[in-house]
């Protein structure tokens, strides 16, 4: 029998021979079995050591004769013993590789009838998005009510043909990665790939369909700069291809194509919005809540957690239930019959891509509500689909309003946060002017960071320097239009409401015509 108890010295002992495999065997390069053998008779000190490929028949024959001559034993015995050893090692390697694959393979959960019914009942419930948001909160996500539901729906879109992507933005230490990881816990393990650091070519060596409809989570975009290009291609073209040189078994050099298919949903975190502009253009930008109210919520939760007053079982049950909900969502085509009436505000930058994101997000809301939508069939192809309702559009508008507002802003998110805090401070203190030092102390901003903010705000004419009075050495600033952000917000809200109004107008004539036809038919019948 083959004894593999010692991984560095296997033993194979028969009545005639005692063989040791020094250093064990390799589990790569399955086309060969290179080993170092120590061969001797039992209880005999005459030992022969030899390195050999057990799959090479010519070298095996030479070793058989050498062993027979050195140890003084018949060649047929040595040959049979080596053949049996080779078969035993081969089977052992196959078994170990199978165990390793099984250990690395994510176990797919099969829902029981009761679990499936509970998930279906939930997806058919009234106020589904509101109930989902409450469950996300119960799973341990503190605050961030809009961002967490947006992120959850974006992650859900991985199952559609046009997945959405998101980037969480905020200062260091505000909880970007925590929010992403907590919401990602609500997605089944088999549907996500978590990445900390990845080499430049790593994406090309996934199996062709290994990433299809997967959620790719990047903890920090700064640690994945080398893969941002193939990631962008996966987002846009839904596939990536790389041509490499490869030598076949005969040594002939050939070019082969490595192709990885999408689509995928990508989520990442960063503190640097401008650096990753190409990626942010393809994604929803979720700005983390850095307000004092959010700080209080998080610190209160941390204190309860430290005091042992947080029920971890309830959090686990809520997260597990939402994972079950994700599992029963089925791929289905979504058609938005009202898409032609949906127009974005003119203030939105890069309207072509943003318009596409807006329509896709509405489809993602419809997709999540699929158990509440009647299934329809294309008359020509017979393809099954569901249709978007006005309620889906209204819910999507409420969630996406902040995102569109940020997309319409001329300044970066962190600079906007600084400006809004500055406005709040001036309003509370009934001031119209301020000094850099005064605001730096109040808002606890570094001098170099404030200088960058002020440079950006002056370039876009959000603030301006006041003329110095005689004898005054300190530079004072003032805000050019304190209400500009509220005006922009009102403009976007109005544009979104007009979309709903246009849809309502378009459906009224159809309804009135139908009623007129029914009245005419009734008169004729009477």
Short mmCIF file of C-alpha atoms in Angstrom, two decimals:
data_model
loop_
_atom_site.label_atom_id
_atom_site.label_comp_id
_atom_site.label_asym_id
_atom_site.label_seq_id
_atom_site.Cartn_x
_atom_site.Cartn_y
_atom_site.Cartn_z
CA UNK A 1 0.00 0.00 0.00
CA UNK A 2 0.97 3.61 -0.58
CA UNK A 3 1.50 5.44 2.73
CA UNK A 4 1.28 9.23 2.42
CA UNK A 5 1.24 10.03 6.15
CA UNK A 6 4.51 11.94 5.82
CA UNK A 7 3.95 14.46 2.97
CA UNK A 8 7.71 14.71 2.36
CA UNK A 9 8.44 10.97 2.30
CA UNK A 10 5.78 8.62 0.91
CA UNK A 11 6.45 4.90 1.33
CA UNK A 12 5.43 1.91 -0.77
CA UNK A 13 6.45 -1.47 0.75
CA UNK A 14 5.97 -4.96 -0.71
CA UNK A 15 7.45 -8.34 0.25
CA UNK A 16 10.30 -7.89 -2.23
CA UNK A 17 10.96 -4.12 -2.29
CA UNK A 18 10.79 -1.05 -0.08
CA UNK A 19 10.37 2.19 -2.03
CA UNK A 20 10.31 5.75 -0.66
CA UNK A 21 9.19 8.81 -2.68
CA UNK A 22 11.40 11.59 -1.34
CA UNK A 23 9.74 15.02 -1.31
CA UNK A 24 6.33 13.65 -2.32
CA UNK A 25 4.82 14.47 -5.73
CA UNK A 26 3.69 17.67 -7.46
CA UNK A 27 0.02 18.26 -8.18
CA UNK A 28 0.68 20.42 -11.22
CA UNK A 29 1.82 19.36 -14.71
CA UNK A 30 -0.42 16.31 -14.83
CA UNK A 31 1.21 15.15 -18.08
CA UNK A 32 4.28 14.03 -16.11
CA UNK A 33 5.12 12.46 -12.74
CA UNK A 34 8.63 13.50 -11.80
CA UNK A 35 9.74 11.82 -8.54
CA UNK A 36 12.87 10.95 -6.58
CA UNK A 37 12.89 7.28 -5.53
CA UNK A 38 14.80 5.47 -2.82
CA UNK A 39 14.69 1.70 -3.57
CA UNK A 40 16.00 -1.20 -1.44
CA UNK A 41 15.13 -4.65 -0.21
CA UNK A 42 13.36 -4.78 3.18
CA UNK A 43 15.85 -4.74 6.08
CA UNK A 44 18.74 -4.16 3.69
CA UNK A 45 21.13 -1.20 3.58
CA UNK A 46 21.92 -1.48 -0.13
CA UNK A 47 19.92 1.57 -1.36
CA UNK A 48 19.53 2.99 -4.87
CA UNK A 49 18.37 6.61 -5.23
CA UNK A 50 17.18 7.91 -8.58
CA UNK A 51 15.12 10.81 -10.03
CA UNK A 52 12.80 9.79 -12.83
CA UNK A 53 9.59 10.61 -14.70
CA UNK A 54 7.35 7.57 -14.09
CA UNK A 55 5.42 8.36 -17.30
CA UNK A 56 8.58 7.91 -19.45
CA UNK A 57 8.66 4.26 -20.50
CA UNK A 58 12.24 4.28 -21.85
CA UNK A 59 13.75 5.61 -18.64
CA UNK A 60 11.62 3.17 -16.61
CA UNK A 61 13.13 0.23 -18.51
CA UNK A 62 16.65 1.47 -17.83
CA UNK A 63 15.81 1.90 -14.14
CA UNK A 64 14.36 -1.66 -13.97
CA UNK A 65 17.65 -3.14 -15.23
CA UNK A 66 19.70 -0.90 -12.95
CA UNK A 67 17.69 -1.90 -9.84
CA UNK A 68 17.78 -5.61 -10.75
CA UNK A 69 21.55 -5.44 -11.14
CA UNK A 70 22.29 -3.32 -8.04
CA UNK A 71 19.89 -4.99 -5.60
CA UNK A 72 20.07 -8.46 -7.18
CA UNK A 73 16.40 -9.04 -7.88
CA UNK A 74 14.40 -10.13 -10.93
CA UNK A 75 13.49 -7.51 -13.53
CA UNK A 76 9.86 -8.71 -13.73
CA UNK A 77 9.40 -8.08 -9.98
CA UNK A 78 10.90 -4.57 -10.21
CA UNK A 79 8.82 -3.72 -13.33
CA UNK A 80 5.55 -4.85 -11.74
CA UNK A 81 6.33 -3.02 -8.50
CA UNK A 82 7.04 0.25 -10.35
CA UNK A 83 3.85 -0.09 -12.42
CA UNK A 84 1.76 -0.61 -9.28
CA UNK A 85 3.50 2.34 -7.59
CA UNK A 86 2.79 4.57 -10.58
CA UNK A 87 -0.89 3.59 -10.57
CA UNK A 88 -1.15 4.22 -6.80
CA UNK A 89 0.52 7.66 -7.07
CA UNK A 90 -1.68 8.56 -10.02
CA UNK A 91 -4.86 7.67 -8.16
CA UNK A 92 -3.68 9.51 -5.05
CA UNK A 93 -3.01 12.68 -7.08
CA UNK A 94 -6.45 12.49 -8.72
CA UNK A 95 -8.14 12.05 -5.34
CA UNK A 96 -6.25 14.98 -3.81
CA UNK A 97 -7.07 17.28 -6.72
CA UNK A 98 -10.74 16.31 -6.48
CA UNK A 99 -10.75 17.10 -2.74
CA UNK A 100 -9.05 20.43 -3.38
CA UNK A 101 -11.57 21.38 -6.06
CA UNK A 102 -14.42 20.39 -3.78
CA UNK A 103 -13.00 22.49 -0.95
CA UNK A 104 -12.55 25.53 -3.21
CA UNK A 105 -15.98 25.16 -4.78
CA UNK A 106 -18.70 27.30 -3.23
CA UNK A 107 -21.56 25.15 -2.05
CA UNK A 108 -24.79 26.20 -3.73
CA UNK A 109 -27.63 26.45 -1.27
CA UNK A 110 -30.85 24.72 -2.31
CA UNK A 111 -33.85 26.48 -0.80
CA UNK A 112 -36.45 24.39 0.97
CA UNK A 113 -40.09 24.75 -0.05
CA UNK A 114 -40.77 26.81 3.07
CA UNK A 115 -37.83 29.16 2.40
CA UNK A 116 -38.84 29.61 -1.24
CA UNK A 117 -42.46 30.39 -0.31
CA UNK A 118 -41.32 32.94 2.30
CA UNK A 119 -39.06 34.69 -0.25
CA UNK A 120 -41.83 34.74 -2.89
CA UNK A 121 -44.33 36.14 -0.39
CA UNK A 122 -41.87 38.90 0.47
CA UNK A 123 -41.28 39.78 -3.21
CA UNK A 124 -45.06 39.97 -3.75
CA UNK A 125 -45.60 42.22 -0.71
CA UNK A 126 -46.79 45.82 -0.90
CA UNK A 127 -44.10 48.50 -0.43
CA UNK A 128 -41.41 46.01 -1.43
CA UNK A 129 -38.57 48.55 -1.63
CA UNK A 130 -39.47 50.04 1.75
CA UNK A 131 -39.60 46.59 3.35
CA UNK A 132 -36.29 45.66 1.71
CA UNK A 133 -34.65 48.81 3.05
CA UNK A 134 -35.87 48.02 6.57
CA UNK A 135 -34.44 44.49 6.32
CA UNK A 136 -31.11 45.89 5.13
CA UNK A 137 -31.08 48.03 8.27
CA UNK A 138 -31.87 45.00 10.43
CA UNK A 139 -28.95 43.14 8.85
CA UNK A 140 -26.52 45.61 10.45
CA UNK A 141 -26.22 48.48 7.94
CA UNK A 142 -26.49 51.66 10.03
CA UNK A 143 -27.98 54.77 8.42
CA UNK A 144 -27.25 55.47 4.72
CA UNK A 145 -30.92 54.69 3.94
CA UNK A 146 -30.78 55.84 0.31
CA UNK A 147 -27.25 54.64 -0.49
CA UNK A 148 -27.78 51.15 0.95
CA UNK A 149 -30.97 50.53 -1.06
CA UNK A 150 -29.39 51.98 -4.21
CA UNK A 151 -26.37 49.71 -3.74
CA UNK A 152 -28.56 46.67 -3.10
CA UNK A 153 -30.54 47.26 -6.32
CA UNK A 154 -27.32 47.86 -8.27
CA UNK A 155 -25.94 44.56 -6.96
CA UNK A 156 -29.24 42.88 -7.91
CA UNK A 157 -28.85 44.10 -11.49
CA UNK A 158 -25.97 41.62 -11.96
CA UNK A 159 -28.65 39.11 -13.03
CA UNK A 160 -29.85 41.31 -15.89
CA UNK A 161 -28.36 41.68 -19.36
CA UNK A 162 -27.28 45.28 -18.58
CA UNK A 163 -25.86 45.32 -15.03
CA UNK A 164 -25.18 48.57 -13.21
CA UNK A 165 -21.98 49.57 -11.40
CA UNK A 166 -21.22 51.82 -8.44
CA UNK A 167 -18.31 53.59 -6.78
CA UNK A 168 -18.49 54.65 -3.12
CA UNK A 169 -16.80 57.97 -2.47
CA UNK A 170 -15.87 59.71 0.75
CA UNK A 171 -13.07 60.75 3.06
CA UNK A 172 -10.76 58.21 4.65
CA UNK A 173 -12.34 56.35 7.57
CA UNK A 174 -16.00 57.28 6.95
CA UNK A 175 -17.10 53.70 6.19
CA UNK A 176 -17.04 53.29 2.39
CA UNK A 177 -15.65 49.76 2.46
CA UNK A 178 -17.82 48.85 5.46
CA UNK A 179 -21.01 49.87 3.66
CA UNK A 180 -20.01 47.97 0.52
CA UNK A 181 -19.03 44.81 2.41
CA UNK A 182 -22.19 44.83 4.57
CA UNK A 183 -24.51 45.19 1.56
CA UNK A 184 -22.43 42.57 -0.30
CA UNK A 185 -23.18 40.14 2.55
CA UNK A 186 -26.79 40.19 1.31
CA UNK A 187 -25.67 38.69 -2.02
CA UNK A 188 -25.11 34.88 -2.23
CA UNK A 189 -21.44 33.84 -2.12
CA UNK A 190 -21.70 32.02 -5.45
CA UNK A 191 -22.65 35.28 -7.17
CA UNK A 192 -19.74 37.48 -6.09
CA UNK A 193 -15.97 37.78 -6.46
CA UNK A 194 -14.10 39.82 -3.84
CA UNK A 195 -10.79 41.41 -4.83
CA UNK A 196 -8.16 43.15 -2.72
CA UNK A 197 -5.16 43.17 -5.09
CA UNK A 198 -5.08 41.75 -8.61
CA UNK A 199 -2.27 41.57 -11.18
CA UNK A 200 -2.66 43.23 -14.57
CA UNK A 201 -3.39 40.05 -16.54
CA UNK A 202 -5.31 38.12 -13.87
CA UNK A 203 -8.75 38.89 -15.36
CA UNK A 204 -7.85 37.20 -18.65
CA UNK A 205 -7.18 33.84 -16.97
CA UNK A 206 -10.64 33.31 -15.52
CA UNK A 207 -12.63 30.60 -17.25
CA UNK A 208 -14.62 31.92 -20.20
CA UNK A 209 -17.97 32.11 -18.36
CA UNK A 210 -16.68 32.18 -14.78
CA UNK A 211 -17.52 35.86 -14.29
CA UNK A 212 -20.87 35.94 -16.09
CA UNK A 213 -23.54 37.75 -14.03
CA UNK A 214 -21.16 38.02 -11.08
CA UNK A 215 -20.70 40.92 -8.68
CA UNK A 216 -17.05 42.00 -8.60
CA UNK A 217 -16.16 43.78 -5.35
CA UNK A 218 -12.99 45.88 -5.14
CA UNK A 219 -12.16 47.05 -1.63
CA UNK A 220 -9.98 49.94 -2.78
CA UNK A 221 -9.55 51.10 -6.37
CA UNK A 222 -6.04 52.31 -5.45
CA UNK A 223 -5.02 48.65 -5.02
CA UNK A 224 -6.46 47.59 -8.37
CA UNK A 225 -5.11 50.23 -10.75
CA UNK A 226 -3.52 47.60 -13.00
CA UNK A 227 -6.88 45.95 -13.77
CA UNK A 228 -8.97 49.07 -14.29
CA UNK A 229 -8.63 48.92 -18.09
CA UNK A 230 -9.89 45.33 -18.54
CA UNK A 231 -12.53 46.13 -15.93
CA UNK A 232 -13.77 49.06 -18.01
CA UNK A 233 -13.89 46.84 -21.09
CA UNK A 234 -15.94 44.27 -19.18
CA UNK A 235 -18.32 47.03 -18.14
CA UNK A 236 -18.72 48.51 -21.61
CA UNK A 237 -18.25 45.63 -24.06
CA UNK A 238 -19.22 42.84 -21.63
CA UNK A 239 -16.22 40.76 -22.71
CA UNK A 240 -12.44 41.01 -22.79
CA UNK A 241 -9.98 39.25 -25.09
CA UNK A 242 -6.20 38.91 -24.93
CA UNK A 243 -3.94 37.30 -27.54
CA UNK A 244 -0.90 35.48 -26.13
CA UNK A 245 1.87 33.23 -27.45
CA UNK A 246 1.70 29.59 -26.37
CA UNK A 247 3.77 26.47 -27.06
CA UNK A 248 1.91 23.21 -27.62
CA UNK A 249 3.18 19.72 -26.63
CA UNK A 250 5.26 19.49 -29.79
CA UNK A 251 6.99 22.78 -29.02
CA UNK A 252 5.25 24.62 -31.85
CA UNK A 253 4.60 28.31 -31.07
CA UNK A 254 1.02 29.41 -31.61
CA UNK A 255 -1.11 32.43 -30.77
CA UNK A 256 -4.21 31.76 -28.71
CA UNK A 257 -7.08 34.04 -27.67
CA UNK A 258 -8.06 34.26 -24.01
CA UNK A 259 -11.68 35.44 -23.78
CA UNK A 260 -13.68 36.16 -20.65
CA UNK A 261 -17.39 36.79 -21.02
CA UNK A 262 -19.56 39.21 -19.03
CA UNK A 263 -21.74 40.91 -18.18
CA UNK A 264 -20.63 41.79 -14.66
CA UNK A 265 -21.58 44.30 -11.98
CA UNK A 266 -18.60 46.13 -10.49
CA UNK A 267 -18.42 47.95 -7.15
CA UNK A 268 -15.43 49.75 -5.68
CA UNK A 269 -14.40 52.34 -3.09
CA UNK A 270 -12.05 55.31 -3.32
CA UNK A 271 -11.28 58.67 -1.78
CA UNK A 272 -10.10 60.11 -5.11
CA UNK A 273 -12.98 60.90 -7.44
CA UNK A 274 -11.08 62.71 -10.21
CA UNK A 275 -8.38 60.04 -10.66
CA UNK A 276 -10.86 57.35 -11.68
CA UNK A 277 -12.99 59.50 -13.99
CA UNK A 278 -13.15 56.86 -16.76
CA UNK A 279 -14.50 54.34 -14.27
CA UNK A 280 -16.81 56.80 -12.50
CA UNK A 281 -18.42 57.74 -15.82
CA UNK A 282 -19.60 54.14 -16.13
CA UNK A 283 -20.86 53.94 -12.56
CA UNK A 284 -23.29 55.36 -10.05
CA UNK A 285 -21.40 57.60 -7.64
CA UNK A 286 -22.54 57.01 -4.06
CA UNK A 287 -21.28 59.70 -1.69
CA UNK A 288 -21.02 58.44 1.88
CA UNK A 289 -22.95 60.39 4.50
CA UNK A 290 -20.32 62.28 6.55
CA UNK A 291 -22.81 64.29 8.61
CA UNK A 292 -22.68 64.54 12.39
CA UNK A 293 -26.06 62.75 12.58
CA UNK A 294 -24.58 59.74 10.81
CA UNK A 295 -21.56 59.85 13.12
CA UNK A 296 -23.90 59.69 16.13
CA UNK A 297 -25.82 56.71 14.67
CA UNK A 298 -22.63 54.74 14.04
CA UNK A 299 -21.07 55.52 17.41
CA UNK A 300 -24.31 54.62 19.20
CA UNK A 301 -24.33 51.27 17.38
CA UNK A 302 -20.67 50.70 18.27
CA UNK A 303 -21.41 51.32 21.95
CA UNK A 304 -24.37 48.90 21.87
CA UNK A 305 -22.18 46.32 20.14
CA UNK A 306 -19.45 46.69 22.75
CA UNK A 307 -22.05 46.37 25.53
CA UNK A 308 -23.39 43.13 24.04
CA UNK A 309 -26.82 44.64 23.37
CA UNK A 310 -26.86 44.01 19.61
CA UNK A 311 -28.69 40.84 18.62
CA UNK A 312 -26.30 39.29 16.11
CA UNK A 313 -28.73 36.45 15.43
CA UNK A 314 -31.36 38.89 14.16
CA UNK A 315 -28.78 40.49 11.86
CA UNK A 316 -27.74 37.08 10.54
CA UNK A 317 -31.37 36.00 9.93
CA UNK A 318 -32.16 39.23 8.03
CA UNK A 319 -29.05 38.86 5.85
CA UNK A 320 -29.74 35.18 5.17
CA UNK A 321 -33.35 35.95 4.19
CA UNK A 322 -32.26 38.64 1.71
CA UNK A 323 -29.77 36.17 0.20
CA UNK A 324 -32.67 33.72 -0.26
CA UNK A 325 -34.65 36.50 -1.95
CA UNK A 326 -31.74 37.04 -4.35
CA UNK A 327 -31.62 33.34 -5.18
CA UNK A 328 -35.21 33.13 -6.40
CA UNK A 329 -34.94 36.15 -8.72
CA UNK A 330 -34.98 34.74 -12.26
CA UNK A 331 -33.38 36.31 -15.36
CA UNK A 332 -36.16 37.90 -17.41
CA UNK A 333 -36.30 40.63 -20.02
CA UNK A 334 -37.65 44.03 -18.92
CA UNK A 335 -39.38 46.41 -21.33
CA UNK A 336 -40.09 50.01 -20.35
CA UNK A 337 -43.10 51.20 -22.42
CA UNK A 338 -42.70 54.72 -21.01
CA UNK A 339 -39.02 55.14 -21.87
CA UNK A 340 -39.68 57.67 -24.66
CA UNK A 341 -41.23 60.09 -22.15
CA UNK A 342 -38.26 60.05 -19.76
CA UNK A 343 -35.94 63.00 -20.31
CA UNK A 344 -33.10 64.06 -18.06
CA UNK A 345 -32.56 67.68 -16.97
CA UNK A 346 -30.34 69.70 -19.31
CA UNK A 347 -27.98 70.42 -16.42
CA UNK A 348 -26.74 66.81 -16.27
CA UNK A 349 -23.16 66.34 -17.47
CA UNK A 350 -22.41 63.56 -19.96
CA UNK A 351 -26.15 63.09 -20.63
CA UNK A 352 -25.74 60.15 -23.03
CA UNK A 353 -24.20 57.81 -20.50
CA UNK A 354 -26.23 59.17 -17.58
CA UNK A 355 -29.46 58.70 -19.56
CA UNK A 356 -28.51 55.07 -20.16
CA UNK A 357 -27.83 54.57 -16.43
CA UNK A 358 -31.17 56.17 -15.56
CA UNK A 359 -33.13 53.84 -17.86
CA UNK A 360 -31.16 50.79 -16.66
CA UNK A 361 -31.85 51.66 -13.04
CA UNK A 362 -35.59 51.81 -13.72
CA UNK A 363 -35.29 48.36 -15.33
CA UNK A 364 -33.42 47.13 -12.24
CA UNK A 365 -36.32 48.27 -10.02
CA UNK A 366 -38.79 46.47 -12.32
CA UNK A 367 -36.58 43.38 -12.31
CA UNK A 368 -36.57 43.29 -8.50
CA UNK A 369 -40.38 43.61 -8.52
CA UNK A 370 -40.76 40.78 -11.06
CA UNK A 371 -43.08 38.72 -8.82
CA UNK A 372 -45.56 41.62 -8.90
CA UNK A 373 -45.57 42.01 -12.68
CA UNK A 374 -47.63 39.86 -15.09
CA UNK A 375 -45.50 37.93 -17.56
CA UNK A 376 -46.05 38.76 -21.23
CA UNK A 377 -44.82 37.14 -24.43
CA UNK A 378 -43.47 38.62 -27.64
CA UNK A 379 -45.85 37.73 -30.47
CA UNK A 380 -43.05 37.23 -33.00
CA UNK A 381 -40.32 35.50 -30.95
CA UNK A 382 -42.34 34.12 -28.03
CA UNK A 383 -39.80 35.64 -25.61
CA UNK A 384 -41.04 36.14 -22.05
CA UNK A 385 -40.85 39.64 -20.56
CA UNK A 386 -42.31 41.98 -17.93
CA UNK A 387 -43.13 45.67 -18.27
CA UNK A 388 -42.15 48.68 -16.20
CA UNK A 389 -44.97 50.47 -14.38
CA UNK A 390 -45.33 54.15 -13.48
CA UNK A 391 -44.80 53.18 -9.81
CA UNK A 392 -41.39 51.71 -10.73
CA UNK A 393 -40.40 55.00 -12.37
CA UNK A 394 -41.59 57.03 -9.38
CA UNK A 395 -39.63 54.87 -6.94
CA UNK A 396 -36.53 54.99 -9.13
CA UNK A 397 -36.80 58.80 -9.37
CA UNK A 398 -36.86 59.14 -5.59
CA UNK A 399 -33.77 56.98 -5.18
CA UNK A 400 -31.77 58.39 -8.07
CA UNK A 401 -32.47 62.08 -7.40
CA UNK A 402 -29.31 62.58 -5.32
CA UNK A 403 -27.20 60.75 -7.90
CA UNK A 404 -28.51 62.95 -10.73
CA UNK A 405 -27.90 66.00 -8.56
CA UNK A 406 -24.27 65.00 -8.14
CA UNK A 407 -24.00 64.24 -11.86
CA UNK A 408 -25.23 67.79 -12.59
CA UNK A 409 -22.71 69.45 -10.27
CA UNK A 410 -19.70 71.28 -11.71
CA UNK A 411 -17.50 70.56 -8.68
CA UNK A 412 -16.38 67.26 -7.15
CA UNK A 413 -18.35 65.57 -4.40
CA UNK A 414 -15.90 66.31 -1.57
CA UNK A 415 -15.70 69.95 -2.63
CA UNK A 416 -19.51 70.12 -2.70
CA UNK A 417 -19.68 68.67 0.83
CA UNK A 418 -17.23 71.35 1.98
CA UNK A 419 -19.27 74.11 0.33
CA UNK A 420 -22.56 72.95 1.85
CA UNK A 421 -21.01 72.75 5.33
CA UNK A 422 -19.61 76.23 4.77
CA UNK A 423 -23.08 77.56 3.82
CA UNK A 424 -24.58 75.93 6.90
CA UNK A 425 -21.98 77.55 9.15
CA UNK A 426 -22.54 81.02 7.65
CA UNK A 427 -26.31 80.66 7.94
CA UNK A 428 -26.12 79.60 11.58
CA UNK A 429 -23.87 82.54 12.41
CA UNK A 430 -25.71 85.02 10.14
CA UNK A 431 -22.51 85.80 8.26
CA UNK A 432 -22.01 86.63 4.60
CA UNK A 433 -18.21 86.62 4.57
CA UNK A 434 -15.54 84.38 6.04
CA UNK A 435 -11.80 83.83 6.28
CA UNK A 436 -9.99 80.63 5.36
CA UNK A 437 -8.54 80.27 8.87
CA UNK A 438 -11.96 80.66 10.51
CA UNK A 439 -13.54 77.91 8.38
CA UNK A 440 -10.50 75.67 8.62
CA UNK A 441 -10.73 75.65 12.41
CA UNK A 442 -14.49 75.24 12.42
CA UNK A 443 -14.71 72.41 9.83
CA UNK A 444 -11.37 70.84 10.81
CA UNK A 445 -9.95 70.88 7.29
CA UNK A 446 -6.26 70.71 6.43
CA UNK A 447 -4.76 73.85 4.93
CA UNK A 448 -3.64 72.15 1.69
CA UNK A 449 -7.04 70.45 1.28
CA UNK A 450 -8.88 73.74 1.83
CA UNK A 451 -6.62 75.45 -0.68
CA UNK A 452 -7.63 72.88 -3.34
CA UNK A 453 -11.31 73.35 -2.51
CA UNK A 454 -11.05 77.14 -2.70
CA UNK A 455 -9.17 76.93 -5.99
CA UNK A 456 -11.94 74.80 -7.49
CA UNK A 457 -14.72 76.96 -6.04
CA UNK A 458 -13.14 80.17 -7.34
CA UNK A 459 -12.53 78.70 -10.79
CA UNK A 460 -16.25 77.84 -11.02
CA UNK A 461 -17.30 81.15 -9.42
CA UNK A 462 -18.97 79.63 -6.35
CA UNK A 463 -16.95 81.90 -4.03
CA UNK A 464 -15.03 85.11 -4.64
CA UNK A 465 -12.53 87.23 -2.76
CA UNK A 466 -13.71 90.51 -1.30
CA UNK A 467 -11.81 93.67 -1.91
CA UNK A 468 -9.53 94.51 0.97
CA UNK A 469 -10.27 97.59 2.95
CA UNK A 470 -7.54 100.00 3.80
CA UNK A 471 -5.25 98.62 6.47
CA UNK A 472 -6.78 95.11 6.25
CA UNK A 473 -4.33 92.23 5.69
CA UNK A 474 -6.63 89.21 6.00
CA UNK A 475 -8.34 87.91 2.86
CA UNK A 476 -12.11 87.49 3.20
CA UNK A 477 -14.36 85.46 0.90
CA UNK A 478 -18.06 85.41 0.14
CA UNK A 479 -20.39 82.92 -1.54
CA UNK A 480 -21.73 84.19 -4.85
CA UNK A 481 -25.09 82.38 -4.69
CA UNK A 482 -26.05 80.60 -1.45
CA UNK A 483 -29.15 79.03 -3.05
CA UNK A 484 -27.55 77.60 -6.21
CA UNK A 485 -27.61 73.96 -5.01
CA UNK A 486 -31.25 74.17 -3.89
CA UNK A 487 -32.15 75.69 -7.26
CA UNK A 488 -30.38 72.85 -9.04
CA UNK A 489 -32.16 70.31 -6.85
CA UNK A 490 -35.53 71.91 -7.62
CA UNK A 491 -34.71 71.90 -11.32
CA UNK A 492 -33.97 68.16 -11.27
CA UNK A 493 -37.05 67.37 -9.16
CA UNK A 494 -39.17 69.38 -11.59
CA UNK A 495 -37.69 67.58 -14.60
CA UNK A 496 -38.34 64.16 -13.04
CA UNK A 497 -41.89 65.16 -12.13
CA UNK A 498 -42.49 66.36 -15.67
CA UNK A 499 -41.57 62.88 -16.90
CA UNK A 500 -44.37 61.41 -14.77
CA UNK A 501 -46.77 64.15 -15.92
CA UNK A 502 -45.97 63.43 -19.58
CA UNK A 503 -46.64 59.72 -19.01
CA UNK A 504 -49.96 60.50 -17.35
CA UNK A 505 -50.95 62.73 -20.27
CA UNK A 506 -50.01 60.06 -22.78
CA UNK A 507 -52.19 57.45 -21.07
CA UNK A 508 -55.28 59.69 -20.59
CA UNK A 509 -56.36 59.79 -24.27
CA UNK A 510 -56.14 56.00 -24.47
CA UNK A 511 -58.33 55.62 -21.37
CA UNK A 512 -60.90 58.16 -22.56
CA UNK A 513 -61.03 56.56 -26.01
CA UNK A 514 -61.61 53.16 -24.45
CA UNK A 515 -64.45 54.53 -22.31
CA UNK A 516 -66.06 56.20 -25.36
CA UNK A 517 -65.86 52.95 -27.35
CA UNK A 518 -67.43 51.01 -24.48
CA UNK A 519 -70.28 53.55 -24.21
CA UNK A 520 -70.91 53.34 -27.97
CA UNK A 521 -71.00 49.52 -27.85
CA UNK A 522 -73.46 49.66 -24.94
CA UNK A 523 -75.80 52.01 -26.85
CA UNK A 524 -75.68 49.77 -29.95
CA UNK A 525 -76.37 46.70 -27.88
CA UNK A 526 -79.38 48.34 -26.23
#
